[in-house]
GROMACS .gro file of N, CA and C in nm:
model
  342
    1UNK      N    1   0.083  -0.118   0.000
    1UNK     CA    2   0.000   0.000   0.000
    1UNK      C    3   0.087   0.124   0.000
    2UNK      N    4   0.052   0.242  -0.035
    2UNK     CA    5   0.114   0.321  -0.064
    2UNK      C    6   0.115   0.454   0.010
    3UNK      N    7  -0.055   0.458   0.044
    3UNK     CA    8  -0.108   0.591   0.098
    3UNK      C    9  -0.111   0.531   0.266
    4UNK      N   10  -0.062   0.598   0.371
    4UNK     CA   11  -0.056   0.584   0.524
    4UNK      C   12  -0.206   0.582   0.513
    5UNK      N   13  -0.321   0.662   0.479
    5UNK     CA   14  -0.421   0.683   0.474
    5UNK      C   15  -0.532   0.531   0.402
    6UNK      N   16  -0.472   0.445   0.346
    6UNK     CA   17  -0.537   0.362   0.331
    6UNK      C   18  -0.491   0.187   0.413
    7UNK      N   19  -0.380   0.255   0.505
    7UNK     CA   20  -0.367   0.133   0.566
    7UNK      C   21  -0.472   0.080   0.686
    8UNK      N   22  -0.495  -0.007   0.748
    8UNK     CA   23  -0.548  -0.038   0.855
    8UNK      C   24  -0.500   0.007   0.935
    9UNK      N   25  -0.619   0.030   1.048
    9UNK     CA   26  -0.564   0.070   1.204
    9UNK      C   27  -0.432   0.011   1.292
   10UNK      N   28  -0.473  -0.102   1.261
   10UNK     CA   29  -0.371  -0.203   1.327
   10UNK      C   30  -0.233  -0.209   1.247
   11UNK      N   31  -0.247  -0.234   1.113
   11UNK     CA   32  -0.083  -0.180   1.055
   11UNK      C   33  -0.047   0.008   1.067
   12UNK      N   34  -0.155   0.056   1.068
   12UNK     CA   35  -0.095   0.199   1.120
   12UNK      C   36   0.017   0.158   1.269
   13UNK      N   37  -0.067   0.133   1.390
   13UNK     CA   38  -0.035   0.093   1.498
   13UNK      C   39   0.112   0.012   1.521
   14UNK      N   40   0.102  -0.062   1.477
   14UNK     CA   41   0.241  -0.153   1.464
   14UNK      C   42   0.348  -0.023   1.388
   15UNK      N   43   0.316  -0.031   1.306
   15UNK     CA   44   0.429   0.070   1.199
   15UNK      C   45   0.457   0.200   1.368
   16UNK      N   46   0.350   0.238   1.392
   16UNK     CA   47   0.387   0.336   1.497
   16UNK      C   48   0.488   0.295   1.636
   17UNK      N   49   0.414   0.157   1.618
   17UNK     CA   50   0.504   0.072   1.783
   17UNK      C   51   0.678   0.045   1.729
   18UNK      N   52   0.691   0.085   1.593
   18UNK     CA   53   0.794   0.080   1.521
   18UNK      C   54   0.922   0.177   1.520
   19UNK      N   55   0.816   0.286   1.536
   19UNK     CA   56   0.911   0.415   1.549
   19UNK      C   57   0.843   0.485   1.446
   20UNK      N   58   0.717   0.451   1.378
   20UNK     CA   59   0.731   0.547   1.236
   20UNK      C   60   0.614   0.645   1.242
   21UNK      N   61   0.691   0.771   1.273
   21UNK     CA   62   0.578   0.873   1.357
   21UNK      C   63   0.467   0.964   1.196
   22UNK      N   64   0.480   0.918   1.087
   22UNK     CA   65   0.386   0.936   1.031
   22UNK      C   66   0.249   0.851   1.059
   23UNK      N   67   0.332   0.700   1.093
   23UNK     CA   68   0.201   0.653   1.134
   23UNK      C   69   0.106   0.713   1.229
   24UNK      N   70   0.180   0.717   1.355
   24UNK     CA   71   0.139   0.780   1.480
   24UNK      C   72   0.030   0.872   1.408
   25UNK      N   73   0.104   0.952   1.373
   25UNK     CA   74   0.003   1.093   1.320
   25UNK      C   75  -0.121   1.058   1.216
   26UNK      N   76  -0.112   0.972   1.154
   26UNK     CA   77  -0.216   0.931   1.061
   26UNK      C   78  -0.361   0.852   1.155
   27UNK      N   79  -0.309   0.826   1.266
   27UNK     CA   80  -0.415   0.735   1.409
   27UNK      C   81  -0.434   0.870   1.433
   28UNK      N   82  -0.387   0.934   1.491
   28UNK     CA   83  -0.438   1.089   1.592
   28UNK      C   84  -0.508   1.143   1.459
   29UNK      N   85  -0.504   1.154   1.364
   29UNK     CA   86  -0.559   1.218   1.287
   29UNK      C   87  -0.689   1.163   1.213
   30UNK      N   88  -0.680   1.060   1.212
   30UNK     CA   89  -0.817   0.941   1.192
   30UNK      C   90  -0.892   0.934   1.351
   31UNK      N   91  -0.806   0.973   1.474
   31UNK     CA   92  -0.962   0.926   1.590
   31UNK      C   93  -0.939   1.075   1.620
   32UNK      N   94  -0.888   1.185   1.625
   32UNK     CA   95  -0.920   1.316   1.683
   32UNK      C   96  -1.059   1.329   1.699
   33UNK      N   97  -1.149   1.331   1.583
   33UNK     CA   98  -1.304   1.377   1.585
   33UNK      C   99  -1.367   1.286   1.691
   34UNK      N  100  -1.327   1.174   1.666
   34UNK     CA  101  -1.435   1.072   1.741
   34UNK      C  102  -1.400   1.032   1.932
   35UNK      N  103  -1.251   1.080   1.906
   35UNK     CA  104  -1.253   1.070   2.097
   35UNK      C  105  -1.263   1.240   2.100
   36UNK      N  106  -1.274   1.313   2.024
   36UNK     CA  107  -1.277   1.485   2.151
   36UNK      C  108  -1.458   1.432   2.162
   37UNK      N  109  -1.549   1.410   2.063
   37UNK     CA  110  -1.650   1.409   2.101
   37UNK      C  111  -1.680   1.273   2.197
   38UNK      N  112  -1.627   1.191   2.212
   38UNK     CA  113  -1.638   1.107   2.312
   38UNK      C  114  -1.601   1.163   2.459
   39UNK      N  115  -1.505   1.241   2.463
   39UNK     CA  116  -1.438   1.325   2.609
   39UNK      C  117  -1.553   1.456   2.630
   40UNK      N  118  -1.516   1.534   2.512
   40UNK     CA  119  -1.604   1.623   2.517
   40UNK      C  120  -1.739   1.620   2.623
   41UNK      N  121  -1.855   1.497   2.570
   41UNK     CA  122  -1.929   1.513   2.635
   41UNK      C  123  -1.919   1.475   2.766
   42UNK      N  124  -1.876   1.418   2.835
   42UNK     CA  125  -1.801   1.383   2.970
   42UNK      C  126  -1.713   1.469   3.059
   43UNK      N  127  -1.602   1.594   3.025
   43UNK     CA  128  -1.572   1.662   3.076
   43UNK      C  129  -1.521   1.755   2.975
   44UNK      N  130  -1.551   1.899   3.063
   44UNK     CA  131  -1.555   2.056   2.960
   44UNK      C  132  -1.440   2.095   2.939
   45UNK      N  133  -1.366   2.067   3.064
   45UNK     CA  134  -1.191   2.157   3.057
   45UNK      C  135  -1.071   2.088   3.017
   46UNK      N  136  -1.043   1.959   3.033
   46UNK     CA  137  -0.987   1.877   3.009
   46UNK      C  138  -0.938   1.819   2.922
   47UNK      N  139  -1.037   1.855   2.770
   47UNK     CA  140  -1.049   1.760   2.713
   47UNK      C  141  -0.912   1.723   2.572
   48UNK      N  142  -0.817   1.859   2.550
   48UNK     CA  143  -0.681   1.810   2.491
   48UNK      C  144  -0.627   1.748   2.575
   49UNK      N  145  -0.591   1.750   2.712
   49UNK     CA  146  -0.547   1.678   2.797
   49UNK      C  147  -0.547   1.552   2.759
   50UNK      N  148  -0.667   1.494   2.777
   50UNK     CA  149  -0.730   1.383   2.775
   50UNK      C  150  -0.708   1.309   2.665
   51UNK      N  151  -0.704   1.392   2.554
   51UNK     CA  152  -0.627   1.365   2.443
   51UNK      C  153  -0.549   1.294   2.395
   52UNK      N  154  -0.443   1.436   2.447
   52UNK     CA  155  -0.296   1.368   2.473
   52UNK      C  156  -0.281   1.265   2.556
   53UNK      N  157  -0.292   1.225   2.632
   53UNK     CA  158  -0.274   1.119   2.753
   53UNK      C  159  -0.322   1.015   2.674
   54UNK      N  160  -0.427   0.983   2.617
   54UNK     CA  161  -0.528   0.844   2.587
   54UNK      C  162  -0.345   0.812   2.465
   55UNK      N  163  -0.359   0.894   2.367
   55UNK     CA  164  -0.213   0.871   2.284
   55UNK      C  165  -0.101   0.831   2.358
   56UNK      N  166  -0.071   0.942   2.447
   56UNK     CA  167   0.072   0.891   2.518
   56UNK      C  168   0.056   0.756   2.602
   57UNK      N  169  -0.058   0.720   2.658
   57UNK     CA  170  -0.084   0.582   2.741
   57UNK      C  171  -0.069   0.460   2.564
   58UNK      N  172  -0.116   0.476   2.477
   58UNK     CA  173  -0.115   0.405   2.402
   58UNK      C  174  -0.007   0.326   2.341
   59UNK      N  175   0.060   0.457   2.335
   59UNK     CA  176   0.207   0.393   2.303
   59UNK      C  177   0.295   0.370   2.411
   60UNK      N  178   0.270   0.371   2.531
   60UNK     CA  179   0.346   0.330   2.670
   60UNK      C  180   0.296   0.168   2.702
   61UNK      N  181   0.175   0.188   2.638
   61UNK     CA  182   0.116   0.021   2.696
   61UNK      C  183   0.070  -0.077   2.556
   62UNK      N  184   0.167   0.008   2.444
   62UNK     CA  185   0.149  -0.059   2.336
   62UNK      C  186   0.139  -0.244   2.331
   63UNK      N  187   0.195  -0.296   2.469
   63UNK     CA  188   0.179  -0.441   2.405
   63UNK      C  189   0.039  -0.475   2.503
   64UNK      N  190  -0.024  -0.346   2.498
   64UNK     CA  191  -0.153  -0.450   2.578
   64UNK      C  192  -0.256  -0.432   2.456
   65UNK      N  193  -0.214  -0.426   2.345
   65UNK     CA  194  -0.324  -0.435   2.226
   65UNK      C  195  -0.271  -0.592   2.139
   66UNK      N  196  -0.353  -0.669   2.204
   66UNK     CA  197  -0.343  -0.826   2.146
   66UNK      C  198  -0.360  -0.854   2.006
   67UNK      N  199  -0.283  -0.970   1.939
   67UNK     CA  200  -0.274  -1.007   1.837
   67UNK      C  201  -0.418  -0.978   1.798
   68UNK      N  202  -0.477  -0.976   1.682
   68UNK     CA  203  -0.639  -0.985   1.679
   68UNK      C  204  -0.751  -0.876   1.706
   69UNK      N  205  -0.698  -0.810   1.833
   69UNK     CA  206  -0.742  -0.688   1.886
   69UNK      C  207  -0.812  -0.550   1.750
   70UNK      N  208  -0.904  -0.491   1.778
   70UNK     CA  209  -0.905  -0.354   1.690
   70UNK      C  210  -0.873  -0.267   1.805
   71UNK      N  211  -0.784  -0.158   1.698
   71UNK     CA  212  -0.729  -0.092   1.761
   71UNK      C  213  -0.848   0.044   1.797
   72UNK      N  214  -0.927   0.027   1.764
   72UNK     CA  215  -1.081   0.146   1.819
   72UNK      C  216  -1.087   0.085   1.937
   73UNK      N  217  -1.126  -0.054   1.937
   73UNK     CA  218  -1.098  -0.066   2.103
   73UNK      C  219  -1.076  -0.068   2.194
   74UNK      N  220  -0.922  -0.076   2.171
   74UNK     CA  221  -0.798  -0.058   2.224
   74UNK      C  222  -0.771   0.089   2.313
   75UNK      N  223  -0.801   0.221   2.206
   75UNK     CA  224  -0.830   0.349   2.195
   75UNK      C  225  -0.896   0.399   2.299
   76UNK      N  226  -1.051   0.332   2.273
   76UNK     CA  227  -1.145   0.416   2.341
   76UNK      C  228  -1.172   0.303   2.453
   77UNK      N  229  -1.103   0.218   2.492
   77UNK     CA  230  -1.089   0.186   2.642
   77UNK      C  231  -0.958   0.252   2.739
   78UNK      N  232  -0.852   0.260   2.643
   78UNK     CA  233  -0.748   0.385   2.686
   78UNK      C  234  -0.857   0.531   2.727
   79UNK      N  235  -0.904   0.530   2.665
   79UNK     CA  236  -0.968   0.696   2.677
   79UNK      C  237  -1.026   0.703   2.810
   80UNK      N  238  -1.119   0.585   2.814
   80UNK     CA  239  -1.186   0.567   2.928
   80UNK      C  240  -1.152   0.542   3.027
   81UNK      N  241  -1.043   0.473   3.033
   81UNK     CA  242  -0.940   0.477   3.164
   81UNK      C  243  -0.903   0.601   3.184
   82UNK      N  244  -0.835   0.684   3.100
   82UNK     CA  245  -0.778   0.819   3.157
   82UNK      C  246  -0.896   0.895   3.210
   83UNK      N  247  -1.006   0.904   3.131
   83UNK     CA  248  -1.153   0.967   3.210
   83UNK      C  249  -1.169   0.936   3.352
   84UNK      N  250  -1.173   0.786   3.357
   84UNK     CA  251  -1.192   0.760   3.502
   84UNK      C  252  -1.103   0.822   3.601
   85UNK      N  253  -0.936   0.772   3.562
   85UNK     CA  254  -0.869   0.896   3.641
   85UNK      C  255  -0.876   1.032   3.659
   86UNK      N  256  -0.932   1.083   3.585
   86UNK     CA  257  -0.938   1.231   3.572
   86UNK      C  258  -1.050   1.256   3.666
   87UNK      N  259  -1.144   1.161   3.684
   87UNK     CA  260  -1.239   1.229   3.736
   87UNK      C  261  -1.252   1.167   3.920
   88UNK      N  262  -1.154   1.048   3.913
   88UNK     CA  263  -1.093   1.026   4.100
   88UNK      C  264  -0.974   1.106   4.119
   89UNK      N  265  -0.899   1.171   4.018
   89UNK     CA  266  -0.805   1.283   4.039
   89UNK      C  267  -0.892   1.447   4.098
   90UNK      N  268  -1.027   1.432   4.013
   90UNK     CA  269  -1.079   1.583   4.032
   90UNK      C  270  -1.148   1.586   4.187
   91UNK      N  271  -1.207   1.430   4.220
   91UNK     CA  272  -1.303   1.408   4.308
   91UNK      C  273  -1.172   1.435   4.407
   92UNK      N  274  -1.059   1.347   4.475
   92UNK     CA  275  -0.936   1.371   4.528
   92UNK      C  276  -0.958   1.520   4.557
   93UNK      N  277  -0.915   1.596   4.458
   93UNK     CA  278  -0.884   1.711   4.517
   93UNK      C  279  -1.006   1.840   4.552
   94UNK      N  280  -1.117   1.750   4.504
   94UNK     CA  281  -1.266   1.821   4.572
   94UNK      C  282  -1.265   1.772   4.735
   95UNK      N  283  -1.204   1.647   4.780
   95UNK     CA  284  -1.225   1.627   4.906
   95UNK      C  285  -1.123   1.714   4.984
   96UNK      N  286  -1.016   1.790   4.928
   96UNK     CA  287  -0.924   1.842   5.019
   96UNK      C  288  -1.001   1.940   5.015
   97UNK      N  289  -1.021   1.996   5.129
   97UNK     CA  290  -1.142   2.084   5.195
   97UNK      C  291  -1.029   2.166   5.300
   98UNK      N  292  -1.066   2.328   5.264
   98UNK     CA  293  -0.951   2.370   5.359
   98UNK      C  294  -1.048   2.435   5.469
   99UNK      N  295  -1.059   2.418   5.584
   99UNK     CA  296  -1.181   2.455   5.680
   99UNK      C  297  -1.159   2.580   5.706
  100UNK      N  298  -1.080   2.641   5.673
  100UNK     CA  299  -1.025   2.794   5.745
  100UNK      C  300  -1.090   2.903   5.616
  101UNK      N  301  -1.168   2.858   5.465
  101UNK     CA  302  -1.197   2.867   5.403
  101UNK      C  303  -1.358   2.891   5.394
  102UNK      N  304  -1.440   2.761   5.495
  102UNK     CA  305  -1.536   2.759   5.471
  102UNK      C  306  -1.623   2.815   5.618
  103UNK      N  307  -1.763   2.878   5.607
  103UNK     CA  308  -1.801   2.949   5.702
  103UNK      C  309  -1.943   2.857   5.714
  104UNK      N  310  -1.977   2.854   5.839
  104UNK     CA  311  -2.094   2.782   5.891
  104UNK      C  312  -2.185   2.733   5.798
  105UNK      N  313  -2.216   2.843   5.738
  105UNK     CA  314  -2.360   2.816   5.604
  105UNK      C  315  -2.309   2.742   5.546
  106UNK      N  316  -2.142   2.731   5.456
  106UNK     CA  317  -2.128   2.612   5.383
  106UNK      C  318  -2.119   2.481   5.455
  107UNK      N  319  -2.175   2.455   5.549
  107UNK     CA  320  -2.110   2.360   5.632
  107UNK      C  321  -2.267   2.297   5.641
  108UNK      N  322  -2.375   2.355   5.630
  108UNK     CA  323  -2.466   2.326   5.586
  108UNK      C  324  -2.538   2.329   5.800
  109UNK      N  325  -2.469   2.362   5.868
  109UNK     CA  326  -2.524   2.363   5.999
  109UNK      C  327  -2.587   2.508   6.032
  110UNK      N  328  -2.694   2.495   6.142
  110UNK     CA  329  -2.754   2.656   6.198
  110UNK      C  330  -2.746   2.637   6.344
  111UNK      N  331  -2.741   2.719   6.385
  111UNK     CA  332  -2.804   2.703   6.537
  111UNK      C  333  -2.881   2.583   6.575
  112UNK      N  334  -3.010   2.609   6.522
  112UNK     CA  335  -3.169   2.540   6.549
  112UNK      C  336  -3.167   2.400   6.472
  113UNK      N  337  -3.035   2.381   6.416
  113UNK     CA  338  -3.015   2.228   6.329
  113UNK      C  339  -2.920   2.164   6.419
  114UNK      N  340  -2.964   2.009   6.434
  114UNK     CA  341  -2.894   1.929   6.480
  114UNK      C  342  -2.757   1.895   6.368
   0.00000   0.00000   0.00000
């Protein structure tokens, strides 16, 4: 084949686990649309982050995409893992609560309330 653009996911992938960063770029450029709107609707600020990371986890854990495997799968269960972290990373630092910060009313207590 000739065109990066008409290879398969999975020979993109390999060629990339290879070193051959046109490939790379020809995957980010074939799932960009379909994971920002997958992140997108799930979290507002994040979402190049999320991006980047689902890519950089991909090629860090490149041999956990099995012989056989599609690599959409592969992808958008990466994605979803980093989501999940992102969002016990956000919850994490919603629980650090600085009390010297917050005043009775947020505390949700009154006088006349037990």
């Amino acid at each position: 084949m000739d065109s990066v653009s008409e290879r398969s996911d999975e020979e993109l992938f390999e060629a990339w686990r290879a070193g051959d960063a046109a490939a790379g770029a020809a995957l980010y450029e074939r799932y960009f649309d379909p994971l920002f709107r997958f992140l997108r609707g799930k979290v507002e600020a994040a979402v190049e982050d999320l991006l980047q990371q689902t890519f950089l986890t991909c090629v860090k854990r490149k041999e956990a995409l099995r012989d056989g495997a599609k690599f959409r799968s592969y992808l958008f269960t990466v994605a979803r893992h980093e989501l999940f972290e992102h969002w016990r990373q956000r919850a994490k630092r919603a629980g650090d609560v600085e009390i010297g910060e917050l005043s009775i009313q947020d505390l949700g207590t009154s006088p006349t309330g037990i």
